[in-house]
PDB file of C-alpha atoms in Angstrom:
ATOM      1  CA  UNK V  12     -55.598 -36.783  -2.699  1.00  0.00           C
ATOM      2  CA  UNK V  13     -59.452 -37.309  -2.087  1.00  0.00           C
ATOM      3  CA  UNK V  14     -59.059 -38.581  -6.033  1.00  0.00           C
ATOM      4  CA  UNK V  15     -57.290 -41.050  -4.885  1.00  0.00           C
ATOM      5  CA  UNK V  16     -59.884 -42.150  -2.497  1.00  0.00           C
ATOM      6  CA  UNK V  17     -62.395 -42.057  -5.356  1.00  0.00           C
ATOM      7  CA  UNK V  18     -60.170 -44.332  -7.404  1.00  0.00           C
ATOM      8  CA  UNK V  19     -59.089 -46.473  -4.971  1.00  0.00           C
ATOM      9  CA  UNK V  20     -61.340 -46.302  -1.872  1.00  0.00           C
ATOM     10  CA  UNK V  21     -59.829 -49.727   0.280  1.00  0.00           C
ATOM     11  CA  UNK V  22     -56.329 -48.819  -0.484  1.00  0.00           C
ATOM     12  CA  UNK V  23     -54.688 -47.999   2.470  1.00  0.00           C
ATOM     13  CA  UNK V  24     -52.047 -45.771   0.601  1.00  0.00           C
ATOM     14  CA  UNK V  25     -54.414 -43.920  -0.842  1.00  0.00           C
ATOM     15  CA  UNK V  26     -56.053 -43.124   2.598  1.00  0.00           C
ATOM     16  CA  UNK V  27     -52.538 -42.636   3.988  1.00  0.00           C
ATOM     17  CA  UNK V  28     -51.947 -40.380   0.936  1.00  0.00           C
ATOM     18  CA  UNK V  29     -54.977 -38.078   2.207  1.00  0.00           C
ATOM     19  CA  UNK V  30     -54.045 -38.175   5.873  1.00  0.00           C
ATOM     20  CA  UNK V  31     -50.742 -36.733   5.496  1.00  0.00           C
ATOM     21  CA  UNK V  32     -52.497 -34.132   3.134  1.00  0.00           C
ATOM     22  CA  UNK V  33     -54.875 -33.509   5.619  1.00  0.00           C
ATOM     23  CA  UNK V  34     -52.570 -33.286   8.749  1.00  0.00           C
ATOM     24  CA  UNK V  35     -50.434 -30.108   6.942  1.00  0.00           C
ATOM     25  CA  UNK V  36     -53.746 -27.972   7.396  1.00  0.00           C
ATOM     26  CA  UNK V  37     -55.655 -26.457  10.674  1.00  0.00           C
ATOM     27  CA  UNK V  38     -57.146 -28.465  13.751  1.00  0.00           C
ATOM     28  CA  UNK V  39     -60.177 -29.608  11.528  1.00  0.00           C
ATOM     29  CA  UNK V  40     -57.721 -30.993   8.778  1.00  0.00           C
ATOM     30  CA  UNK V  41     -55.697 -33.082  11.580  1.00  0.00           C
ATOM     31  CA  UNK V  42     -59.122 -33.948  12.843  1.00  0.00           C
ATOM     32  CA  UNK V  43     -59.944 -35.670   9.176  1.00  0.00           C
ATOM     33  CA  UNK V  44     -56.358 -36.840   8.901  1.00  0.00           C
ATOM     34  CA  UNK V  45     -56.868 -38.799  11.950  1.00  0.00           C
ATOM     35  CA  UNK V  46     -59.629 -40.357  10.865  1.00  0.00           C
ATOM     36  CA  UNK V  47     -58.461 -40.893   7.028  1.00  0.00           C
ATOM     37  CA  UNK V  48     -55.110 -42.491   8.831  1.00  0.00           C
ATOM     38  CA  UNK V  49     -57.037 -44.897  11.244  1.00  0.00           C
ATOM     39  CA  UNK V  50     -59.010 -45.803   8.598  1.00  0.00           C
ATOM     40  CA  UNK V  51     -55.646 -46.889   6.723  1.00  0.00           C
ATOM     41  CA  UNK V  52     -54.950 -48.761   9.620  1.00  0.00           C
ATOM     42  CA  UNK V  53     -58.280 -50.930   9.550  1.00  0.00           C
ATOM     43  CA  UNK V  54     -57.309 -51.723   5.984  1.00  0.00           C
ATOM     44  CA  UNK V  55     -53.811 -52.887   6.586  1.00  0.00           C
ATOM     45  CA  UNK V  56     -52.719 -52.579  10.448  1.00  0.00           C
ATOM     46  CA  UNK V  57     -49.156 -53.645  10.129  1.00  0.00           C
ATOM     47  CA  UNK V  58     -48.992 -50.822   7.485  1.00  0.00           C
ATOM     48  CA  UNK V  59     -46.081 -48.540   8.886  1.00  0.00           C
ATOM     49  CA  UNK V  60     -46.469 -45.445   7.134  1.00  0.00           C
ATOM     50  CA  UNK V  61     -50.056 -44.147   8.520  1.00  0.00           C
ATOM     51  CA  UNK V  62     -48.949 -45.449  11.762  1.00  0.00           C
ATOM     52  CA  UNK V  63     -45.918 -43.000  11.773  1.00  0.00           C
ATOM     53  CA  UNK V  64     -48.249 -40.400  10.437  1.00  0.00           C
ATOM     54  CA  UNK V  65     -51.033 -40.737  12.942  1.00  0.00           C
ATOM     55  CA  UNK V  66     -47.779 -41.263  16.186  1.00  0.00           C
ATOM     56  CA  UNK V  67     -46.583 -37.466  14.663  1.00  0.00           C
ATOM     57  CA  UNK V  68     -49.755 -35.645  14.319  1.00  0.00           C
ATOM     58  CA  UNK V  69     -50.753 -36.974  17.876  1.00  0.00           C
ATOM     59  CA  UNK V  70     -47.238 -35.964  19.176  1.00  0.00           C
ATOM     60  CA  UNK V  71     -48.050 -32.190  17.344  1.00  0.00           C
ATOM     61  CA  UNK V  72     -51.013 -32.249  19.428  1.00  0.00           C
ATOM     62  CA  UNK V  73     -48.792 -32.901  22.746  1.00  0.00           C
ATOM     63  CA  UNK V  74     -50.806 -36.217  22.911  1.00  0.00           C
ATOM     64  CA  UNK V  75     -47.756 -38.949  23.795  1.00  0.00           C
ATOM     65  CA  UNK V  76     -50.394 -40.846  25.505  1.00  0.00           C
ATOM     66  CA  UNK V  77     -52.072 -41.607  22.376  1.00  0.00           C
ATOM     67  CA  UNK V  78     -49.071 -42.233  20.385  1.00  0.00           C
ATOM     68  CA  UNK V  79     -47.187 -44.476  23.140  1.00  0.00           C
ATOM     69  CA  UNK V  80     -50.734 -46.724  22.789  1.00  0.00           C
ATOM     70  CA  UNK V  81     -50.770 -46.689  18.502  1.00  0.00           C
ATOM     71  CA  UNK V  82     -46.935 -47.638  18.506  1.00  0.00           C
ATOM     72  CA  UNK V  83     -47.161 -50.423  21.496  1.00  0.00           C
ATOM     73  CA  UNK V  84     -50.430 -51.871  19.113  1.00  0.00           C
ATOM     74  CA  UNK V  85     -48.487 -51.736  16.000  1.00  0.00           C
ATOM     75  CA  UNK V  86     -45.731 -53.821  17.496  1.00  0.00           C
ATOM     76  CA  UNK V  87     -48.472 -56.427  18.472  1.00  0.00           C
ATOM     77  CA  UNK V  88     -49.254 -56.289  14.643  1.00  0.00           C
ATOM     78  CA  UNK V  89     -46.086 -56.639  12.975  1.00  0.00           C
ATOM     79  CA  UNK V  90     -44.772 -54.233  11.370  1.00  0.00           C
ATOM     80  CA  UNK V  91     -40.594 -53.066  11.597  1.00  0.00           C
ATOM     81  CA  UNK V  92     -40.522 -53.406  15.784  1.00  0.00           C
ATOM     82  CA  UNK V  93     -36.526 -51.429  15.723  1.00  0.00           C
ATOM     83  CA  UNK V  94     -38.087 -48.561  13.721  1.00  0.00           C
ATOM     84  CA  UNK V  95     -41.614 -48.791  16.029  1.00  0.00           C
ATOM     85  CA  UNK V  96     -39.211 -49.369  19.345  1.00  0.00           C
ATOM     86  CA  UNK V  97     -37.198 -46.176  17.960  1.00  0.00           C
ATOM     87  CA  UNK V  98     -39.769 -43.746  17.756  1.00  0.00           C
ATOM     88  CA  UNK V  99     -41.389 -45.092  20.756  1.00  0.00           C
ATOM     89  CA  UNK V 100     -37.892 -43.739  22.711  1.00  0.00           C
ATOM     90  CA  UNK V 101     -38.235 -40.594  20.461  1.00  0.00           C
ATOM     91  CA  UNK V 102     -41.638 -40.549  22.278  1.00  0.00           C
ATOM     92  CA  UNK V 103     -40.294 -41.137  25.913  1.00  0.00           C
ATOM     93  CA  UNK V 104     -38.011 -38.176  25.140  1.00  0.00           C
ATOM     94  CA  UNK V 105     -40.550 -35.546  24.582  1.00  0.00           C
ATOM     95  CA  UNK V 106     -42.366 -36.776  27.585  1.00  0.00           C
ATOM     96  CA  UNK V 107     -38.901 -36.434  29.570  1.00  0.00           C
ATOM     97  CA  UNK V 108     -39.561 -40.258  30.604  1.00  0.00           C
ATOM     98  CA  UNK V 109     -35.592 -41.046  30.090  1.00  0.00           C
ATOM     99  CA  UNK V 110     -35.777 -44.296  31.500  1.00  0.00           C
ATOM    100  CA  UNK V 111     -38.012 -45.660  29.230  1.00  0.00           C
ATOM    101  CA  UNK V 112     -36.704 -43.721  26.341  1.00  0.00           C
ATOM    102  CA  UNK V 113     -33.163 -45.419  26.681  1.00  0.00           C
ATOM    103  CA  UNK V 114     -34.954 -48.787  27.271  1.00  0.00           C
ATOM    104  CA  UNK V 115     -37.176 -48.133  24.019  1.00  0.00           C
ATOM    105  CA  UNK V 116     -33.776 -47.431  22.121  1.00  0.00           C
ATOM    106  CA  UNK V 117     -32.081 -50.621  23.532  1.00  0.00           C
ATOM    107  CA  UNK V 118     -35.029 -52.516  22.468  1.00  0.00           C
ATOM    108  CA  UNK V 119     -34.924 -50.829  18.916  1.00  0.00           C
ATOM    109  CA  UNK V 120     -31.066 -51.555  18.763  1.00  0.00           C
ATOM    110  CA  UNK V 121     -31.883 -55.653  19.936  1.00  0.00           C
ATOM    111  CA  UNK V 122     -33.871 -55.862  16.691  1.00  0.00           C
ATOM    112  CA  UNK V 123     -31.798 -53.599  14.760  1.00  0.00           C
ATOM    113  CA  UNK V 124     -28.028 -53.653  16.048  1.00  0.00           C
ATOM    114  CA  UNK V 125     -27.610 -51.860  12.419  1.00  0.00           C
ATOM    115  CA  UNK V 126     -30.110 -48.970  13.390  1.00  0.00           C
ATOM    116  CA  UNK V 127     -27.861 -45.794  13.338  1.00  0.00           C
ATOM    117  CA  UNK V 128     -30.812 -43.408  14.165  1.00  0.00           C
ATOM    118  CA  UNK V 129     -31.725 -45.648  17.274  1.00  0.00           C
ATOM    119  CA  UNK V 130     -28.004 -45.904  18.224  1.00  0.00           C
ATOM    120  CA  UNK V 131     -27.347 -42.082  17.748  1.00  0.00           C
ATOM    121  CA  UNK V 132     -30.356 -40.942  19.578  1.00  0.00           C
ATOM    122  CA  UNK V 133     -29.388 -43.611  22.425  1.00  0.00           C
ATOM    123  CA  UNK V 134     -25.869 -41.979  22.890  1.00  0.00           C
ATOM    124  CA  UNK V 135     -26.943 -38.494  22.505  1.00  0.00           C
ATOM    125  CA  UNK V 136     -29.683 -39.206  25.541  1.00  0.00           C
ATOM    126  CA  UNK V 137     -27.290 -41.364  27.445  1.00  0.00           C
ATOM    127  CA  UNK V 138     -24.452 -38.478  27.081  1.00  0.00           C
ATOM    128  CA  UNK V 139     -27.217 -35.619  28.184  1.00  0.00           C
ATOM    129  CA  UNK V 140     -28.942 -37.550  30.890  1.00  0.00           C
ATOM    130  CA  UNK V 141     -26.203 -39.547  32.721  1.00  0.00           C
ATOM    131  CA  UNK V 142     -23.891 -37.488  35.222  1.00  0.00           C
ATOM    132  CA  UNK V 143     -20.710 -39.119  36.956  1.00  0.00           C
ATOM    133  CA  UNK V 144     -22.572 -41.958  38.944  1.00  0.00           C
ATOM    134  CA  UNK V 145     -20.287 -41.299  41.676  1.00  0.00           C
ATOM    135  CA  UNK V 146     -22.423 -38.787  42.690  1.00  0.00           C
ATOM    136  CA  UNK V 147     -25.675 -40.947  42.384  1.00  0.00           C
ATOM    137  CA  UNK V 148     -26.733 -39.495  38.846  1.00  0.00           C
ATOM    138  CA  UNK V 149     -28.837 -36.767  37.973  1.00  0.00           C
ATOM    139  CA  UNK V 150     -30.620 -35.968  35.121  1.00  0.00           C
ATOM    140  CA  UNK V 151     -30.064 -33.264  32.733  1.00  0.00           C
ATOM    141  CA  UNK V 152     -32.912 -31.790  30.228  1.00  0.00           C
ATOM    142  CA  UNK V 153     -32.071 -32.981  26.408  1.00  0.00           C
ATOM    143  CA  UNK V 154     -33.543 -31.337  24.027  1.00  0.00           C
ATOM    144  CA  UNK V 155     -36.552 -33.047  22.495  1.00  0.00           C
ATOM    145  CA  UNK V 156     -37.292 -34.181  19.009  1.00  0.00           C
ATOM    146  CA  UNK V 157     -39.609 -32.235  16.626  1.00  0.00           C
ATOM    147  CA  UNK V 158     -42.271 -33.954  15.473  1.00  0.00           C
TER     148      UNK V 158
END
């Protein structure tokens, strides 16, 4: 991976290439993937891919501050906003913020009507969250996605 660097070193896939590398190691190798994955980003900051990388190793770090900011800045840059929107619910779940979750995966599904994951994850929360309103609604505990 850090030949690819060498070869190519203001390629953001190549720098992507070495963050995911990196972020399969110890503390100190998510530490450089971090940095090898921003460092993608300054190179191409709609580029999805590092994004995605850098949301999951933050989320493996129990960090959903930092990820909720990366994915609301790579909306502002472009990038796929139903995919971005989607893992921003995914997100909201593991922080047990349902609310926001289910609003996340509405917003993924306005973008996307055609995005099954957003649309599956949406009904699974909805169905795990939502009691019989009758009763004012109460929330259950769903389980949360593995990052």
């Amino acid at each position: 991976a850090k030949e690819a660097i060498s070869a190519a070193p203001h390629d953001q896939r190549a720098r992507t290439l070495v963050g995911i590398a990196l972020a399969q190691g110890d503390e100190d190798g998510r530490k450089n993937a971090k940095r090898a994955l921003r460092r993608a980003l300054a190179v191409e900051p709609s580029a999805m891919r590092p994004l995605l990388a850098l949301v999951s190793i933050h989320m493996k770090e129990q960090d959903p501050g930092a990820a909720i900011e990366l994915l609301e800045r790579g909306m502002t840059e472009g990038g796929h906003p139903d995919v971005l929107q989607c893992r921003l619910g995914e997100v909201y779940m593991a922080k047990e913020d349902y609310h926001n979750a289910i609003a996340a995966f509405h917003s993924a599904l306005a973008f996307n009507s055609m995005n099954m994951e957003a649309q599956q994850l949406l009904e699974r929360l909805e169905k795990l969250v939502m009691t019989d309103g009758a009763e004012g609604g109460s929330y259950a505990t769903p389980s949360r996605p593995s990052y």
